[in-house]
Coordinates of C-alpha atoms and ligand atoms in Angstrom, one line a residue:
M802 CA -0.3 0.1 -0.3
R803 CA 1.2 3.6 -1.0
L804 CA 0.6 6.5 1.7
S805 CA 0.2 8.3 -1.0
R806 CA -3.4 6.5 -2.0
Y807 CA -4.4 5.6 1.6
F808 CA -6.5 6.7 4.0
L809 CA -4.4 7.3 6.8
P810 CA -5.7 10.8 8.8
V811 CA -3.6 11.3 11.3
L812 CA -4.1 14.2 13.8
K813 CA -1.1 16.2 14.9
E814 CA -2.8 17.4 18.3
N815 CA -3.3 15.2 21.3
P816 CA -7.6 14.9 21.1
A817 CA -8.6 16.5 24.3
E818 CA -11.2 14.0 25.2
A819 CA -9.4 10.9 25.2
Q820 CA -8.2 10.1 28.8
I821 CA -5.7 6.6 28.1
V822 CA -2.7 6.7 26.1
S823 CA -4.8 3.3 23.9
H824 CA -7.5 6.0 23.2
R825 CA -5.3 9.0 22.5
Y826 CA -3.0 6.9 20.3
M827 CA -6.1 5.4 18.2
L828 CA -7.5 8.7 17.4
R829 CA -4.1 10.4 16.2
A830 CA -3.1 7.4 14.4
G831 CA -6.4 7.7 12.7
M832 CA -7.6 3.8 13.3
I833 CA -11.0 5.1 14.8
K834 CA -13.6 8.0 14.6
Q835 CA -16.5 8.4 17.3
Q836 CA -19.8 8.7 15.9
A837 CA -22.0 8.9 19.1
A838 CA -21.3 8.0 22.8
G839 CA -19.4 4.4 22.7
I840 CA -19.7 4.1 18.7
Y841 CA -17.0 4.1 16.6
S842 CA -16.2 3.8 12.6
W843 CA -13.3 2.0 12.1
L844 CA -11.1 3.5 9.9
P845 CA -8.9 1.9 7.3
L846 CA -5.6 1.7 9.3
G847 CA -7.7 0.5 13.0
Y848 CA -9.7 -1.9 10.6
R849 CA -7.0 -4.1 9.6
V850 CA -6.0 -4.3 13.2
L851 CA -9.3 -5.6 13.9
K852 CA -9.3 -8.4 10.9
R853 CA -6.1 -9.5 12.1
I854 CA -7.6 -9.9 15.5
E855 CA -10.4 -11.8 14.6
Q856 CA -8.4 -14.1 12.0
I857 CA -6.1 -15.1 15.1
V858 CA -9.4 -15.6 17.4
H859 CA -10.9 -18.0 14.0
E860 CA -7.8 -19.9 13.8
E861 CA -7.4 -20.6 17.8
Q862 CA -11.4 -21.6 17.7
I863 CA -10.6 -23.7 14.7
R864 CA -7.9 -25.6 15.8
A865 CA -9.8 -26.0 19.5
G866 CA -12.7 -28.0 17.5
H867 CA -15.2 -24.9 17.4
I868 CA -17.8 -24.2 14.7
P869 CA -18.0 -20.6 13.1
L870 CA -21.5 -19.9 12.5
L871 CA -23.4 -16.3 12.1
M872 CA -26.1 -14.9 14.2
P873 CA -28.0 -11.8 13.9
T874 CA -27.5 -8.5 15.8
L875 CA -30.8 -7.8 16.1
Q876 CA -33.5 -10.6 18.1
P877 CA -37.0 -11.2 19.0
A878 CA -37.5 -10.4 22.7
D879 CA -39.7 -13.5 23.2
L880 CA -36.7 -15.4 23.4
W881 CA -35.5 -13.3 26.1
R882 CA -38.7 -13.9 27.9
E883 CA -38.6 -17.4 27.6
S884 CA -34.9 -17.6 29.8
G885 CA -36.3 -14.2 31.7
R886 CA -33.4 -11.9 30.8
Y887 CA -35.5 -9.7 28.9
D888 CA -37.0 -8.0 32.3
D889 CA -33.5 -8.9 34.1
Y890 CA -31.4 -7.5 31.6
G891 CA -32.3 -3.8 32.8
Q892 CA -30.9 -0.6 31.1
E893 CA -27.8 -2.0 29.5
M894 CA -30.2 -3.9 27.0
L895 CA -30.9 -1.4 23.3
R896 CA -34.7 -2.2 23.0
I897 CA -36.6 -1.4 19.6
K898 CA -40.0 -1.9 18.2
D899 CA -39.9 -2.9 15.0
R900 CA -43.8 -1.4 12.6
H901 CA -45.2 -4.2 13.5
E902 CA -45.2 -3.2 17.2
R903 CA -43.3 -6.3 17.6
D904 CA -40.5 -5.8 20.7
M905 CA -37.0 -6.7 19.4
L906 CA -33.1 -5.5 21.0
Y907 CA -29.8 -5.6 19.8
G908 CA -28.1 -8.2 21.1
P909 CA -25.7 -7.9 24.0
T910 CA -24.7 -11.3 24.3
N911 CA -26.2 -14.5 22.3
E912 CA -27.3 -17.3 25.1
E913 CA -30.7 -17.5 24.1
M914 CA -30.9 -17.7 20.4
I915 CA -28.0 -20.3 20.2
T916 CA -29.8 -22.4 22.5
D917 CA -32.6 -21.7 20.0
I918 CA -30.5 -23.1 17.1
F919 CA -29.6 -26.1 19.0
R920 CA -33.1 -27.3 20.3
A921 CA -34.5 -26.9 16.7
H922 CA -31.9 -28.8 15.4
V923 CA -30.6 -31.4 18.1
S924 CA -32.0 -33.7 20.0
S925 CA -29.3 -36.7 20.9
Y926 CA -26.2 -37.4 22.5
K927 CA -25.2 -38.7 19.0
D928 CA -24.7 -35.0 18.1
L929 CA -22.4 -33.6 21.0
P930 CA -20.4 -32.7 22.1
L931 CA -20.7 -29.3 20.0
T932 CA -19.3 -25.9 20.3
L933 CA -20.8 -23.0 17.9
Y934 CA -19.4 -19.6 18.2
H935 CA -19.4 -16.1 16.1
I936 CA -17.9 -13.1 15.9
Q937 CA -20.5 -10.2 16.0
W938 CA -21.2 -7.0 16.9
K939 CA -22.8 -6.4 20.5
F940 CA -24.7 -3.5 22.2
R941 CA -24.6 -2.6 25.9
D942 CA -25.9 0.6 26.9
E943 CA -23.3 1.4 29.4
V944 CA -23.6 3.8 31.9
R945 CA -20.1 4.8 31.5
P946 CA -18.9 4.4 27.9
R947 CA -15.1 5.3 28.0
F948 CA -11.7 4.8 27.0
G949 CA -12.4 4.5 23.1
V950 CA -13.1 1.0 22.1
M951 CA -12.0 -0.5 25.9
R952 CA -15.7 0.4 27.0
G953 CA -18.0 0.9 24.3
R954 CA -21.5 0.7 23.5
E955 CA -21.2 -0.9 20.3
F956 CA -18.2 -3.5 20.2
L957 CA -17.2 -6.8 18.3
M958 CA -17.2 -9.8 20.9
K959 CA -16.8 -13.2 19.7
D960 CA -18.8 -15.3 21.8
G961 CA -19.1 -19.3 21.9
Y962 CA -21.6 -21.5 23.1
N963 CA -20.5 -25.2 24.3
F964 CA -23.5 -28.1 24.2
D965 CA -22.7 -31.6 26.0
V966 CA -23.9 -34.3 27.4
D967 CA -23.1 -34.1 31.2
R968 CA -21.0 -32.1 33.7
D969 CA -17.7 -33.2 33.1
A970 CA -18.0 -33.1 29.3
A971 CA -19.1 -29.5 29.9
L972 CA -16.0 -28.5 31.9
H973 CA -13.4 -30.0 29.5
A974 CA -15.3 -27.6 26.7
Y975 CA -14.6 -24.6 29.9
N976 CA -11.3 -25.8 29.9
R977 CA -10.6 -26.3 26.1
H978 CA -11.6 -22.7 25.8
M979 CA -9.2 -21.9 28.5
V980 CA -6.3 -22.9 27.1
S981 CA -7.4 -21.8 23.4
Y982 CA -7.9 -18.2 24.8
L983 CA -4.2 -18.9 26.2
R984 CA -3.1 -19.7 23.3
T985 CA -4.9 -16.7 21.4
Y986 CA -3.7 -13.8 23.7
E987 CA -0.2 -15.2 23.6
R988 CA -0.3 -14.8 19.7
M989 CA -1.2 -11.4 19.8
G990 CA 1.9 -10.5 22.2
L991 CA -0.5 -10.1 25.2
T992 CA -0.1 -11.9 28.6
A993 CA -3.8 -12.6 30.0
I994 CA -4.2 -13.9 33.2
P995 CA -7.2 -16.1 33.8
M996 CA -8.5 -14.9 37.2
R997 CA -11.5 -16.8 38.9
A998 CA -14.1 -14.0 38.7
A999 CA -17.8 -13.6 39.4
S1000 CA -20.2 -14.7 36.5
G1001 CA -23.0 -11.6 36.8
P1002 CA -26.3 -11.3 34.3
I1003 CA -24.7 -14.5 32.4
G1004 CA -24.9 -16.8 35.3
G1005 CA -23.5 -20.0 36.5
D1006 CA -20.8 -20.2 39.6
N1007 CA -17.7 -21.6 37.6
T1008 CA -15.9 -18.3 35.4
H1009 CA -12.8 -17.4 35.1
E1010 CA -12.1 -13.6 33.1
F1011 CA -8.6 -13.1 31.3
L1012 CA -6.7 -9.8 32.6
V1013 CA -3.9 -7.8 30.7
L1014 CA -2.5 -6.0 33.9
A1015 CA -2.2 -2.3 33.0
N1016 CA -2.8 0.4 35.3
T1017 CA -5.8 2.0 33.6
G1018 CA -7.5 -1.5 33.8
E1019 CA -11.2 -0.9 35.0
S1020 CA -10.5 -4.1 37.2
E1021 CA -8.7 -4.3 40.5
V1022 CA -6.7 -7.5 40.9
F1023 CA -5.2 -9.5 43.2
Y1024 CA -2.4 -11.8 42.1
D1025 CA 0.6 -14.0 43.0
D1026 CA 3.1 -12.3 40.7
R1027 CA 5.0 -15.9 39.4
V1028 CA 1.5 -15.9 37.4
T1029 CA 2.8 -13.6 35.0
G1030 CA 6.0 -15.7 34.1
L1031 CA 3.5 -18.6 33.1
K1032 CA 4.0 -19.1 28.8
L1033 CA 2.0 -21.7 26.6
G1034 CA 4.5 -21.2 24.2
Q1035 CA 4.8 -23.7 21.5
R1036 CA 3.9 -27.4 23.2
E1037 CA 1.6 -29.1 20.8
I1038 CA -2.0 -29.5 22.3
D1039 CA -4.7 -32.5 22.1
Y1040 CA -8.0 -30.6 22.5
D1041 CA -9.4 -33.7 22.8
D1042 CA -7.3 -35.1 25.5
R1043 CA -9.2 -34.1 28.4
A1044 CA -6.6 -35.1 30.9
Q1045 CA -3.9 -32.7 28.9
V1046 CA -6.1 -29.8 28.6
A1047 CA -6.8 -30.1 32.8
G1048 CA -3.5 -30.0 33.0
V1049 CA -2.5 -26.6 31.1
C1050 CA -5.6 -25.1 32.8
E1051 CA -4.5 -26.1 36.5
E1052 CA -0.7 -24.8 35.7
F1053 CA -2.4 -21.6 34.9
T1054 CA -5.0 -21.5 37.8
T1055 CA -3.0 -23.0 40.7
L1056 CA -1.2 -20.0 41.7
Y1057 CA -3.3 -17.1 43.5
A1058 CA -5.0 -14.4 40.7
R1059 CA -8.7 -12.9 41.5
T1060 CA -10.5 -9.6 40.5
D1061 CA -11.9 -7.9 43.5
E1062 CA -15.4 -10.0 43.1
T1063 CA -14.3 -12.7 44.2
H1064 CA -11.0 -11.7 46.1
D1065 CA -10.2 -13.8 49.6
G1066 CA -7.8 -11.6 51.5
A1067 CA -6.9 -14.4 53.8
L1068 CA -6.2 -16.7 51.1
F1069 CA -4.2 -13.8 49.7
D1070 CA -1.9 -13.2 52.9
Q1071 CA -0.7 -16.9 52.3
I1072 CA 1.3 -15.9 49.3
P1073 CA 4.8 -15.3 50.4
E1074 CA 4.8 -11.3 50.7
E1075 CA 7.3 -10.3 48.1
H1076 CA 5.5 -11.8 45.5
R1077 CA 1.9 -10.5 46.8
K1078 CA 0.6 -7.9 44.1
V1079 CA -2.4 -5.8 44.0
G1080 CA -2.7 -3.9 40.5
R1081 CA -5.2 -3.0 37.9
G1082 CA -6.0 -4.9 34.9
I1083 CA -8.1 -5.3 31.6
E1084 CA -10.8 -8.3 30.9
V1085 CA -10.2 -9.3 27.4
G1086 CA -12.3 -12.2 27.9
Q1087 CA -14.6 -14.4 30.1
I1088 CA -15.4 -17.7 30.4
F1089 CA -18.5 -19.5 32.3
Y1090 CA -19.8 -22.7 33.0
F1091 CA -23.8 -22.4 33.6
G1092 CA -24.9 -26.1 33.3
T1093 CA -28.8 -25.9 32.5
K1094 CA -29.6 -22.5 33.2
Y1095 CA -30.8 -21.6 29.8
S1096 CA -31.4 -25.2 28.2
E1097 CA -34.0 -26.0 31.1
S1098 CA -36.1 -22.8 30.8
M1099 CA -35.7 -23.0 27.0
G1100 CA -36.7 -27.1 26.9
A1101 CA -33.2 -27.3 25.0
T1102 CA -32.9 -31.4 25.7
V1103 CA -30.9 -34.2 24.7
V1104 CA -31.9 -38.4 24.8
T1105 CA -29.0 -40.1 26.1
K1106 CA -27.5 -43.2 25.8
D1107 CA -29.5 -45.0 28.4
G1108 CA -32.9 -43.4 27.0
S1109 CA -33.4 -40.5 29.1
K1110 CA -34.4 -36.7 28.4
V1111 CA -32.0 -34.5 29.9
P1112 CA -31.0 -30.8 29.7
V1113 CA -28.0 -30.0 27.5
E1114 CA -25.3 -28.9 29.5
M1115 CA -24.1 -25.6 28.3
G1116 CA -21.4 -22.7 28.9
S1117 CA -20.3 -19.6 26.8
H1118 CA -17.4 -18.3 26.4
G1119 CA -16.7 -14.3 24.9
I1120 CA -13.3 -12.6 23.8
G1121 CA -13.8 -8.6 23.7
V1122 CA -12.4 -8.6 19.9
S1123 CA -12.8 -4.7 19.7
R1124 CA -11.5 -4.0 23.1
L1125 CA -8.1 -6.0 22.3
L1126 CA -6.9 -2.9 20.3
G1127 CA -7.0 -0.9 23.2
A1128 CA -5.6 -3.4 25.6
I1129 CA -2.6 -4.2 22.7
I1130 CA -2.3 -0.4 23.0
E1131 CA -2.0 0.1 26.5
A1132 CA 0.5 -2.9 26.8
S1133 CA 3.0 -1.8 24.1
H1134 CA 3.8 1.8 23.3
D1135 CA 6.2 4.4 24.2
D1136 CA 6.0 7.9 24.0
K1137 CA 5.9 8.0 20.5
G1138 CA 3.0 6.0 19.6
I1139 CA 1.8 2.7 19.0
I1140 CA 4.6 -0.4 19.1
W1141 CA 3.0 -3.4 17.4
P1142 CA 3.5 -6.9 18.0
E1143 CA 4.1 -8.6 15.0
G1144 CA 1.0 -10.9 15.4
V1145 CA -1.6 -7.9 14.9
T1146 CA 0.2 -5.5 13.1
P1147 CA -1.8 -3.6 10.3
F1148 CA 1.2 -3.9 8.2
P1149 CA 4.3 -5.8 8.6
V1150 CA 6.9 -3.4 7.6
G1151 CA 7.0 0.3 6.9
L1152 CA 9.1 1.5 4.0
V1153 CA 10.4 4.9 4.0
N1154 CA 11.9 6.7 1.0
L1155 CA 13.9 9.7 2.4
K1156 CA 14.2 11.0 -0.9
Q1157 CA 10.9 11.0 -2.9
G1158 CA 12.0 11.5 -6.8
D1159 CA 15.3 10.7 -6.7
A1160 CA 15.3 8.1 -8.9
A1161 CA 17.6 5.5 -7.6
A1162 CA 15.9 5.5 -4.7
D1163 CA 12.4 5.3 -6.3
A1164 CA 13.4 2.4 -8.2
A1165 CA 14.8 0.8 -5.1
C1166 CA 11.5 1.2 -2.9
A1167 CA 9.7 0.1 -6.0
D1168 CA 11.6 -3.4 -6.3
L1169 CA 11.1 -3.9 -2.2
E1170 CA 8.0 -3.2 -2.5
K1171 CA 7.7 -5.9 -5.0
A1172 CA 10.0 -8.3 -3.0
L1173 CA 8.3 -7.7 -0.2
L1174 CA 4.8 -8.5 -1.8
A1175 CA 6.1 -11.7 -3.4
R1176 CA 6.8 -12.8 0.2
G1177 CA 3.2 -11.8 1.4
L1178 CA 4.4 -9.3 3.0
E1179 CA 2.5 -6.2 2.4
P1180 CA 4.8 -3.2 3.2
L1181 CA 3.2 0.4 4.0
Y1182 CA 5.2 2.6 1.7
D1183 CA 5.8 6.1 2.5
D1184 CA 6.1 7.6 -1.0
R1185 CA 5.1 11.0 -0.3
D1186 CA 7.1 14.2 -0.8
E1187 CA 7.6 15.1 2.9
R1188 CA 10.6 15.8 5.0
A1189 CA 12.0 12.3 6.6
G1190 CA 11.3 13.7 10.1
A1191 CA 7.9 13.7 9.5
K1192 CA 7.7 10.6 7.5
F1193 CA 9.5 8.4 10.8
A1194 CA 7.2 10.7 13.0
T1195 CA 4.3 9.2 11.2
M1196 CA 5.6 5.5 11.2
D1197 CA 6.6 5.8 14.7
L1198 CA 3.1 7.0 15.7
I1199 CA 1.1 4.2 13.6
G1200 CA 3.8 1.5 15.0
L1201 CA 4.9 -1.1 12.5
P1202 CA 7.0 -3.1 14.1
W1203 CA 9.7 -3.0 11.4
R1204 CA 10.7 -0.2 9.3
I1205 CA 13.1 -0.7 5.8
T1206 CA 14.6 3.2 5.7
V1207 CA 15.9 3.9 2.0
G1208 CA 17.8 7.0 0.7
P1209 CA 20.2 8.0 -2.0
R1210 CA 23.5 8.0 0.1
G1211 CA 22.9 4.4 1.3
L1212 CA 22.4 3.2 -2.2
T1213 CA 25.5 4.3 -3.5
N1214 CA 27.1 1.6 -0.9
G1215 CA 24.4 -0.6 -1.8
V1216 CA 22.6 -0.7 1.7
V1217 CA 19.0 0.1 3.1
E1218 CA 18.6 0.8 6.6
L1219 CA 16.3 -1.8 8.8
T1220 CA 14.8 -0.6 12.2
S1221 CA 13.0 -2.2 14.8
R1222 CA 10.2 0.2 16.2
R1223 CA 10.4 -1.8 19.7
T1224 CA 13.9 -1.1 20.3
G1225 CA 14.8 1.6 18.1
Q1226 CA 18.2 -0.2 16.6
S1227 CA 19.1 0.5 13.1
E1228 CA 21.2 -2.2 10.8
E1229 CA 22.7 -1.6 7.3
M1230 CA 22.2 -4.4 4.9
T1231 CA 21.5 -5.1 1.4
P1232 CA 17.9 -4.8 0.5
E1233 CA 17.5 -8.4 -0.4
A1234 CA 19.0 -8.9 3.0
A1235 CA 16.4 -6.9 4.3
V1236 CA 13.4 -8.5 2.9
A1237 CA 14.9 -12.1 3.9
R1238 CA 15.3 -10.7 7.7
I1239 CA 11.5 -9.3 7.3
A1240 CA 10.3 -12.8 5.9
E1241 CA 12.1 -15.0 8.9
I1242 CA 10.9 -12.6 11.4
Y1243 CA 7.5 -13.3 10.4
A1244 CA 7.8 -17.2 9.4
A1245 CA 7.8 -17.4 13.5
H1246 CA 4.4 -15.0 13.5
P1247 CA 1.8 -17.2 11.4
Ligands
P5A1022 C1 -19.4 -14.9 27.1 C2 -19.7 -14.9 25.8 C3 -20.6 -12.7 28.0 O1 -21.0 -11.8 27.1 N1 -21.7 -14.2 26.7 C4 -21.1 -14.7 25.6 C5 -21.0 -14.4 27.6 N2 -19.5 -12.3 28.5 S1 -18.9 -10.8 28.5 O2 -17.8 -11.2 29.8 O3 -20.1 -10.0 29.4 O4 -18.4 -10.1 27.6 C6 -17.2 -11.0 26.7 C7 -16.1 -9.9 26.8 O5 -16.6 -9.0 26.0 C8 -16.2 -7.7 26.3 N3 -17.0 -6.5 26.6 C9 -16.5 -5.7 26.2 N4 -15.9 -4.9 24.8 C10 -15.8 -3.5 25.0 N5 -17.0 -3.1 25.3 C11 -17.8 -3.1 26.4 N6 -18.8 -2.5 26.5 C12 -17.7 -4.7 26.7 N7 -18.4 -5.4 27.8 C13 -17.9 -6.5 27.5 C14 -14.7 -8.2 27.0 O6 -13.6 -8.1 27.1 C15 -15.7 -9.2 28.0 O7 -14.6 -10.3 28.3

């Protein structure tokens, strides 16, 4: 992509309404535009990151054996009357009437609708286990929408729902989600810690939130800091292996880590003092096991092996897809701008031409662009007729992890410069070597 043809409305000034760094940088880097309180347009750069995050979420869900579908944003109120949540949900639910005066709502979550799909088509244990998920816009009329995409009213969520024949199978689904979420967040360059939490309006007594530690987080968290060193890494997971999956969950949930909702002072005090930490965190996901809460009230049953008819066991599992952009920026930035982890960056590399119009520099940039594209690595090429300083400032703000700088002086020696956004360190090398290095880096971040 050539910057001269792109749509990147970068702001020079700090927007006054932005109180936290991720909101500020998303506005300044031309990623989002607010349309109403808590409702945003996703401009091209922001949209690219959003799609990248969605892609990782899809890949890890599919790897865990979960099946994508798509449900609508608008739902009939009658479904929610069946579960009893239509009245319970309160003012957070956006209620709408259609032209026939039928009560509709903009879905804040989809437990009822997925239960309705299940009961229409599944009636035997032979069709289980089944986990369906989608990535779809939600609406919650939050009292205090704030911090940009962190607490929106309209926001993108991945929500998945498992259906199982008994409690043990449903707990395996819960564990499968925990492990697939750990891998999902790690691929985005994040450390998200599963913490015992409270279930709120979704229900059930078994739930974990995933928190990214950050001073600007909205949740107060209490934890043993050794939990921050745990990594899933590249280990092979067999998602059908109940013991292996449960083992990973145990590894990640044994050390004390809780939100203020479930905090237990006496247990916390047993952690050695040097490891006892109180901090703040951003909730980027939550998983729930709630058994038969919806299947009983909505009549979603299955016939078991011995011929009896039982309400299906369920849980639901959410990832805050749009919130993740904010969380990643909170966790990865400096005073010049964003620093995207390779896994989610909108473009793998920026190409800066120090002297636009210089025949050698223009040709070298065009060749580099072609060579990178041939390897499936689309660069953002700053081909504008601007000062070098302005080009660097834009690249630093939008946070591409790697930059190749091309100038007439380097080219006389046959070299360009490869710079890491994270460390600021530069290295001179031939254009071919720079392309090979970028390819090598991204091979480790599929
Ligand atoms: C699980 C999936 C649920 O709604 N039902 C379906 C369950 N869980 S949840 O915890 O309420 O939401 C899941 C994740 O969505 C993100 N989130 C938000 N993101 C941006 N703005 C909001 N207003 C907002 N509300 C929730 C969070 O990351 C949450 O973990």
